[in-house]
PDB file of C-alpha atoms in Angstrom:
ATOM      1  CA  MET A   1     127.840 108.523 122.072  1.00  0.00           C
ATOM      2  CA  ASN A   2     128.103 111.858 120.217  1.00  0.00           C
ATOM      3  CA  GLU A   3     127.964 110.070 116.858  1.00  0.00           C
ATOM      4  CA  ILE A   4     124.862 108.066 117.811  1.00  0.00           C
ATOM      5  CA  MET A   5     122.663 111.119 118.464  1.00  0.00           C
ATOM      6  CA  PRO A   6     123.374 112.840 115.116  1.00  0.00           C
ATOM      7  CA  ASN A   7     122.779 109.519 113.338  1.00  0.00           C
ATOM      8  CA  LYS A   8     119.435 109.106 115.132  1.00  0.00           C
ATOM      9  CA  ARG A   9     118.468 112.675 114.238  1.00  0.00           C
ATOM     10  CA  ARG A  10     119.528 112.099 110.660  1.00  0.00           C
ATOM     11  CA  GLU A  11     117.496 108.893 110.380  1.00  0.00           C
ATOM     12  CA  SER A  12     114.519 110.572 112.033  1.00  0.00           C
ATOM     13  CA  LYS A  13     114.590 113.483 109.586  1.00  0.00           C
ATOM     14  CA  LYS A  14     115.025 111.111 106.660  1.00  0.00           C
ATOM     15  CA  ALA A  15     111.991 109.111 107.850  1.00  0.00           C
ATOM     16  CA  ILE A  16     109.916 112.327 107.967  1.00  0.00           C
ATOM     17  CA  ILE A  17     110.896 113.105 104.363  1.00  0.00           C
ATOM     18  CA  ILE A  18     110.049 109.572 103.203  1.00  0.00           C
ATOM     19  CA  ALA A  19     106.679 109.594 105.007  1.00  0.00           C
ATOM     20  CA  GLY A  20     105.737 112.947 103.475  1.00  0.00           C
ATOM     21  CA  ALA A  21     106.954 111.881 100.047  1.00  0.00           C
ATOM     22  CA  GLN A  22     104.981 108.632 100.170  1.00  0.00           C
ATOM     23  CA  LYS A  23     101.769 110.605 100.710  1.00  0.00           C
ATOM     24  CA  VAL A  24     102.562 112.847  97.740  1.00  0.00           C
ATOM     25  CA  PHE A  25     103.516 109.959  95.436  1.00  0.00           C
ATOM     26  CA  SER A  26     100.376 108.087  96.519  1.00  0.00           C
ATOM     27  CA  THR A  27      98.127 110.951  95.436  1.00  0.00           C
ATOM     28  CA  LYS A  28      99.974 112.430  92.436  1.00  0.00           C
ATOM     29  CA  GLY A  29     101.818 109.460  90.943  1.00  0.00           C
ATOM     30  CA  PHE A  30     105.522 109.805  90.208  1.00  0.00           C
ATOM     31  CA  LEU A  31     105.774 111.953  87.075  1.00  0.00           C
ATOM     32  CA  ASN A  32     103.770 114.897  88.441  1.00  0.00           C
ATOM     33  CA  VAL A  33     105.659 115.244  91.736  1.00  0.00           C
ATOM     34  CA  THR A  34     108.133 118.084  92.283  1.00  0.00           C
ATOM     35  CA  MET A  35     110.600 118.679  95.088  1.00  0.00           C
ATOM     36  CA  GLN A  36     108.361 121.563  96.189  1.00  0.00           C
ATOM     37  CA  ASP A  37     105.468 119.108  96.645  1.00  0.00           C
ATOM     38  CA  ILE A  38     107.631 117.004  98.957  1.00  0.00           C
ATOM     39  CA  ILE A  39     108.945 120.074 100.817  1.00  0.00           C
ATOM     40  CA  ASP A  40     105.360 121.186 101.445  1.00  0.00           C
ATOM     41  CA  ALA A  41     104.300 117.692 102.579  1.00  0.00           C
ATOM     42  CA  CYS A  42     107.087 117.100 105.093  1.00  0.00           C
ATOM     43  CA  GLY A  43     107.646 120.650 106.346  1.00  0.00           C
ATOM     44  CA  ILE A  44     111.414 120.517 105.903  1.00  0.00           C
ATOM     45  CA  SER A  45     113.240 123.317 104.109  1.00  0.00           C
ATOM     46  CA  ARG A  46     114.577 122.868 100.587  1.00  0.00           C
ATOM     47  CA  GLY A  47     118.130 123.002 101.930  1.00  0.00           C
ATOM     48  CA  GLY A  48     117.232 120.449 104.596  1.00  0.00           C
ATOM     49  CA  ILE A  49     115.871 117.988 102.048  1.00  0.00           C
ATOM     50  CA  TYR A  50     118.887 118.402  99.762  1.00  0.00           C
ATOM     51  CA  LEU A  51     121.117 117.306 102.637  1.00  0.00           C
ATOM     52  CA  TYR A  52     119.543 113.859 102.213  1.00  0.00           C
ATOM     53  CA  PHE A  53     118.327 113.616  98.607  1.00  0.00           C
ATOM     54  CA  ARG A  54     119.359 115.202  95.305  1.00  0.00           C
ATOM     55  CA  ALA A  55     116.079 114.731  93.416  1.00  0.00           C
ATOM     56  CA  THR A  56     112.563 113.299  93.501  1.00  0.00           C
ATOM     57  CA  ASP A  57     113.950 110.187  91.790  1.00  0.00           C
ATOM     58  CA  ASP A  58     116.229 109.510  94.772  1.00  0.00           C
ATOM     59  CA  ILE A  59     113.380 110.025  97.245  1.00  0.00           C
ATOM     60  CA  PHE A  60     111.067 107.722  95.326  1.00  0.00           C
ATOM     61  CA  PHE A  61     113.749 105.033  95.041  1.00  0.00           C
ATOM     62  CA  GLU A  62     114.263 105.135  98.821  1.00  0.00           C
ATOM     63  CA  THR A  63     110.502 105.132  99.459  1.00  0.00           C
ATOM     64  CA  ILE A  64     109.997 102.003  97.349  1.00  0.00           C
ATOM     65  CA  THR A  65     113.087 100.304  98.763  1.00  0.00           C
ATOM     66  CA  GLN A  66     111.796 100.720 102.326  1.00  0.00           C
ATOM     67  CA  ARG A  67     108.278  99.652 101.323  1.00  0.00           C
ATOM     68  CA  SER A  68     109.628  96.517  99.614  1.00  0.00           C
ATOM     69  CA  VAL A  69     111.415  95.482 102.782  1.00  0.00           C
ATOM     70  CA  ARG A  70     108.225  95.777 104.890  1.00  0.00           C
ATOM     71  CA  GLN A  71     105.560  94.640 102.419  1.00  0.00           C
ATOM     72  CA  PHE A  72     103.830  91.434 103.539  1.00  0.00           C
ATOM     73  CA  ASP A  73     106.105  91.150 106.614  1.00  0.00           C
ATOM     74  CA  ASP A  74     103.107  89.980 108.651  1.00  0.00           C
ATOM     75  CA  ILE A  75     102.354  87.188 106.179  1.00  0.00           C
ATOM     76  CA  ARG A  76     105.961  85.999 106.055  1.00  0.00           C
ATOM     77  CA  GLU A  77     106.125  86.024 109.855  1.00  0.00           C
ATOM     78  CA  ALA A  78     102.835  84.137 110.089  1.00  0.00           C
ATOM     79  CA  VAL A  79     104.122  81.337 107.816  1.00  0.00           C
ATOM     80  CA  LYS A  80     106.835  80.558 110.379  1.00  0.00           C
ATOM     81  CA  ASN A  81     104.151  79.733 112.956  1.00  0.00           C
ATOM     82  CA  GLU A  82     102.456  77.284 110.565  1.00  0.00           C
ATOM     83  CA  PRO A  83      98.871  78.571 110.785  1.00  0.00           C
ATOM     84  CA  SER A  84      95.991  77.126 108.788  1.00  0.00           C
ATOM     85  CA  PHE A  85      96.833  77.355 105.095  1.00  0.00           C
ATOM     86  CA  ASP A  86      93.212  78.140 104.212  1.00  0.00           C
ATOM     87  CA  GLN A  87      93.115  81.074 106.583  1.00  0.00           C
ATOM     88  CA  LEU A  88      96.535  82.408 105.570  1.00  0.00           C
ATOM     89  CA  ILE A  89      95.828  82.304 101.817  1.00  0.00           C
ATOM     90  CA  ARG A  90      92.512  84.098 102.401  1.00  0.00           C
ATOM     91  CA  VAL A  91      94.290  86.871 104.320  1.00  0.00           C
ATOM     92  CA  TYR A  92      97.008  87.162 101.670  1.00  0.00           C
ATOM     93  CA  LEU A  93      94.607  87.316  98.730  1.00  0.00           C
ATOM     94  CA  GLY A  94      92.449  89.727 100.723  1.00  0.00           C
ATOM     95  CA  GLU A  95      95.391  92.119 101.143  1.00  0.00           C
ATOM     96  CA  HIS A  96      95.991  92.093  97.393  1.00  0.00           C
ATOM     97  CA  LYS A  97      92.299  92.617  96.690  1.00  0.00           C
ATOM     98  CA  ASN A  98      92.112  95.545  99.121  1.00  0.00           C
ATOM     99  CA  ARG A  99      95.148  97.163  97.506  1.00  0.00           C
ATOM    100  CA  LEU A 100      93.599  96.872  94.036  1.00  0.00           C
ATOM    101  CA  ILE A 101      90.135  98.016  95.158  1.00  0.00           C
ATOM    102  CA  ASN A 102      91.602 101.006  97.003  1.00  0.00           C
ATOM    103  CA  HIS A 103      93.341 102.101  93.820  1.00  0.00           C
ATOM    104  CA  ILE A 104      90.183 101.621  91.725  1.00  0.00           C
ATOM    105  CA  ASN A 105      88.196 103.686  94.253  1.00  0.00           C
ATOM    106  CA  GLY A 106      90.702 106.524  94.127  1.00  0.00           C
ATOM    107  CA  ALA A 107      92.245 105.983  97.549  1.00  0.00           C
ATOM    108  CA  PRO A 108      95.890 107.048  97.855  1.00  0.00           C
ATOM    109  CA  SER A 109      98.053 104.322  96.337  1.00  0.00           C
ATOM    110  CA  LEU A 110     101.647 103.988  95.168  1.00  0.00           C
ATOM    111  CA  LEU A 111     100.533 101.747  92.290  1.00  0.00           C
ATOM    112  CA  ARG A 112     100.452 104.448  89.601  1.00  0.00           C
ATOM    113  CA  ALA A 113     103.714 105.981  90.822  1.00  0.00           C
ATOM    114  CA  MET A 114     105.461 102.617  90.776  1.00  0.00           C
ATOM    115  CA  TYR A 115     104.514 101.899  87.172  1.00  0.00           C
ATOM    116  CA  GLU A 116     105.364 105.435  86.034  1.00  0.00           C
ATOM    117  CA  TYR A 117     108.778 105.058  87.641  1.00  0.00           C
ATOM    118  CA  SER A 118     109.299 101.573  86.172  1.00  0.00           C
ATOM    119  CA  PHE A 119     108.409 102.702  82.649  1.00  0.00           C
ATOM    120  CA  THR A 120     110.738 105.719  82.775  1.00  0.00           C
ATOM    121  CA  HIS A 121     113.764 104.431  84.723  1.00  0.00           C
ATOM    122  CA  HIS A 122     115.950 101.673  83.325  1.00  0.00           C
ATOM    123  CA  ALA A 123     119.264 101.963  85.173  1.00  0.00           C
ATOM    124  CA  ASP A 124     120.686  98.763  86.661  1.00  0.00           C
ATOM    125  CA  CYS A 125     119.763  99.843  90.204  1.00  0.00           C
ATOM    126  CA  ASP A 126     116.143 100.375  89.079  1.00  0.00           C
ATOM    127  CA  LYS A 127     116.011  96.955  87.433  1.00  0.00           C
ATOM    128  CA  ARG A 128     117.471  95.362  90.573  1.00  0.00           C
ATOM    129  CA  LEU A 129     114.843  97.077  92.730  1.00  0.00           C
ATOM    130  CA  LYS A 130     112.004  95.831  90.518  1.00  0.00           C
ATOM    131  CA  GLN A 131     113.487  92.323  90.506  1.00  0.00           C
ATOM    132  CA  LYS A 132     113.833  92.427  94.287  1.00  0.00           C
ATOM    133  CA  GLN A 133     110.143  93.347  94.617  1.00  0.00           C
ATOM    134  CA  THR A 134     109.142  90.566  92.231  1.00  0.00           C
ATOM    135  CA  ASN A 135     111.305  88.028  94.035  1.00  0.00           C
ATOM    136  CA  ALA A 136     109.886  89.056  97.432  1.00  0.00           C
ATOM    137  CA  THR A 137     106.309  88.573  96.205  1.00  0.00           C
ATOM    138  CA  LYS A 138     107.150  85.202  94.663  1.00  0.00           C
ATOM    139  CA  ALA A 139     108.960  84.081  97.823  1.00  0.00           C
ATOM    140  CA  THR A 140     105.963  85.051  99.952  1.00  0.00           C
ATOM    141  CA  VAL A 141     103.547  83.152  97.696  1.00  0.00           C
ATOM    142  CA  ARG A 142     105.852  80.158  97.548  1.00  0.00           C
ATOM    143  CA  ALA A 143     106.190  80.045 101.347  1.00  0.00           C
ATOM    144  CA  ILE A 144     102.388  80.043 101.666  1.00  0.00           C
ATOM    145  CA  LEU A 145     102.046  77.336  99.005  1.00  0.00           C
ATOM    146  CA  ASP A 146     104.743  75.188 100.619  1.00  0.00           C
ATOM    147  CA  LEU A 147     102.756  75.434 103.841  1.00  0.00           C
ATOM    148  CA  GLY A 148      99.705  74.246 101.866  1.00  0.00           C
ATOM    149  CA  VAL A 149     101.671  71.275 100.534  1.00  0.00           C
ATOM    150  CA  LYS A 150     102.793  70.417 104.072  1.00  0.00           C
ATOM    151  CA  GLN A 151      99.167  70.526 105.272  1.00  0.00           C
ATOM    152  CA  ASN A 152      97.941  68.493 102.257  1.00  0.00           C
ATOM    153  CA  LYS A 153      95.866  71.435 101.014  1.00  0.00           C
ATOM    154  CA  VAL A 154      97.951  71.977  97.878  1.00  0.00           C
ATOM    155  CA  THR A 155      98.391  68.852  95.764  1.00  0.00           C
ATOM    156  CA  CYS A 156     100.450  70.456  92.987  1.00  0.00           C
ATOM    157  CA  HIS A 157     103.972  70.394  94.393  1.00  0.00           C
ATOM    158  CA  ASP A 158     105.573  72.657  91.789  1.00  0.00           C
ATOM    159  CA  THR A 159     105.076  75.746  93.926  1.00  0.00           C
ATOM    160  CA  LYS A 160     107.695  77.717  91.976  1.00  0.00           C
ATOM    161  CA  ILE A 161     105.610  77.682  88.773  1.00  0.00           C
ATOM    162  CA  ILE A 162     102.406  78.484  90.675  1.00  0.00           C
ATOM    163  CA  ALA A 163     104.154  81.412  92.414  1.00  0.00           C
ATOM    164  CA  ASP A 164     105.356  82.666  89.007  1.00  0.00           C
ATOM    165  CA  ASN A 165     101.792  82.415  87.672  1.00  0.00           C
ATOM    166  CA  PHE A 166     100.466  84.343  90.664  1.00  0.00           C
ATOM    167  CA  MET A 167     103.031  87.096  90.159  1.00  0.00           C
ATOM    168  CA  LEU A 168     101.944  87.478  86.526  1.00  0.00           C
ATOM    169  CA  LEU A 169      98.291  87.483  87.597  1.00  0.00           C
ATOM    170  CA  ILE A 170      98.858  90.249  90.148  1.00  0.00           C
ATOM    171  CA  GLU A 171     100.922  92.331  87.709  1.00  0.00           C
ATOM    172  CA  GLY A 172      98.218  91.990  85.058  1.00  0.00           C
ATOM    173  CA  MET A 173      95.416  92.985  87.427  1.00  0.00           C
ATOM    174  CA  SER A 174      97.490  95.913  88.710  1.00  0.00           C
ATOM    175  CA  ILE A 175      97.874  97.281  85.189  1.00  0.00           C
ATOM    176  CA  VAL A 176      94.150  96.840  84.477  1.00  0.00           C
ATOM    177  CA  ALA A 177      93.407  98.593  87.798  1.00  0.00           C
ATOM    178  CA  LEU A 178      95.370 101.598  86.512  1.00  0.00           C
ATOM    179  CA  THR A 179      92.955 101.908  83.586  1.00  0.00           C
ATOM    180  CA  GLY A 180      90.028 101.939  86.001  1.00  0.00           C
ATOM    181  CA  THR A 181      88.321  98.984  84.339  1.00  0.00           C
ATOM    182  CA  LEU A 182      89.065  96.265  86.891  1.00  0.00           C
ATOM    183  CA  THR A 183      86.089  95.217  89.045  1.00  0.00           C
ATOM    184  CA  ALA A 184      85.850  93.497  92.418  1.00  0.00           C
ATOM    185  CA  GLN A 185      84.074  90.599  90.711  1.00  0.00           C
ATOM    186  CA  GLN A 186      86.945  90.157  88.257  1.00  0.00           C
ATOM    187  CA  ILE A 187      89.424  90.068  91.130  1.00  0.00           C
ATOM    188  CA  ASP A 188      87.329  87.437  92.916  1.00  0.00           C
ATOM    189  CA  ASP A 189      87.016  85.381  89.706  1.00  0.00           C
ATOM    190  CA  GLN A 190      90.769  85.463  89.082  1.00  0.00           C
ATOM    191  CA  PHE A 191      91.573  84.472  92.660  1.00  0.00           C
ATOM    192  CA  HIS A 192      88.992  81.677  92.457  1.00  0.00           C
ATOM    193  CA  MET A 193      90.713  80.321  89.330  1.00  0.00           C
ATOM    194  CA  PHE A 194      94.085  80.632  91.073  1.00  0.00           C
ATOM    195  CA  MET A 195      92.821  78.581  94.020  1.00  0.00           C
ATOM    196  CA  GLN A 196      91.463  75.898  91.661  1.00  0.00           C
ATOM    197  CA  GLN A 197      94.921  75.219  90.218  1.00  0.00           C
ATOM    198  CA  LEU A 198      96.245  74.349  93.667  1.00  0.00           C
ATOM    199  CA  SER A 199      94.515  70.960  93.756  1.00  0.00           C
TER     200      SER A 199
END
């Protein structure tokens, strides 16, 4: 019983640090963030933060790891209930579009921070994290497409290749969004072309 309470307190404090850090990374990117920025955002002393993390790199890694676990949870859960493919794919593409548009419009977004981290960190654990994110996105797309095949809405049965194509499409649009030159119309056009290859 005595061990459970300290563990709960520890996890609670860690969650506060991660939540504060995510806000900072979403507004400043990764490269411009200091430990002081995170201390200010979460209201925990420098010594308190160093009990949990050694550097901003460690905090960002944990932030992205937790985000990767939760991202598109609702979609993956929805697939299990076999909803309408047409409705589910619209919701999924809409979530991607909103994420890209939010970044273009200057809303807080982890997009810039994620690419800055990816381009500057090449340790095996970093590569595994990026691969895990990629695999999760592909698995989500493939589950949706398999549902479409089951409902006779997707006639191309090689859902693995289509999921790979979608991943490359999203990565490409994300990079263009970072330059500020991606438009809502371009996103719609690309998603329209993606939907055309399904039949």
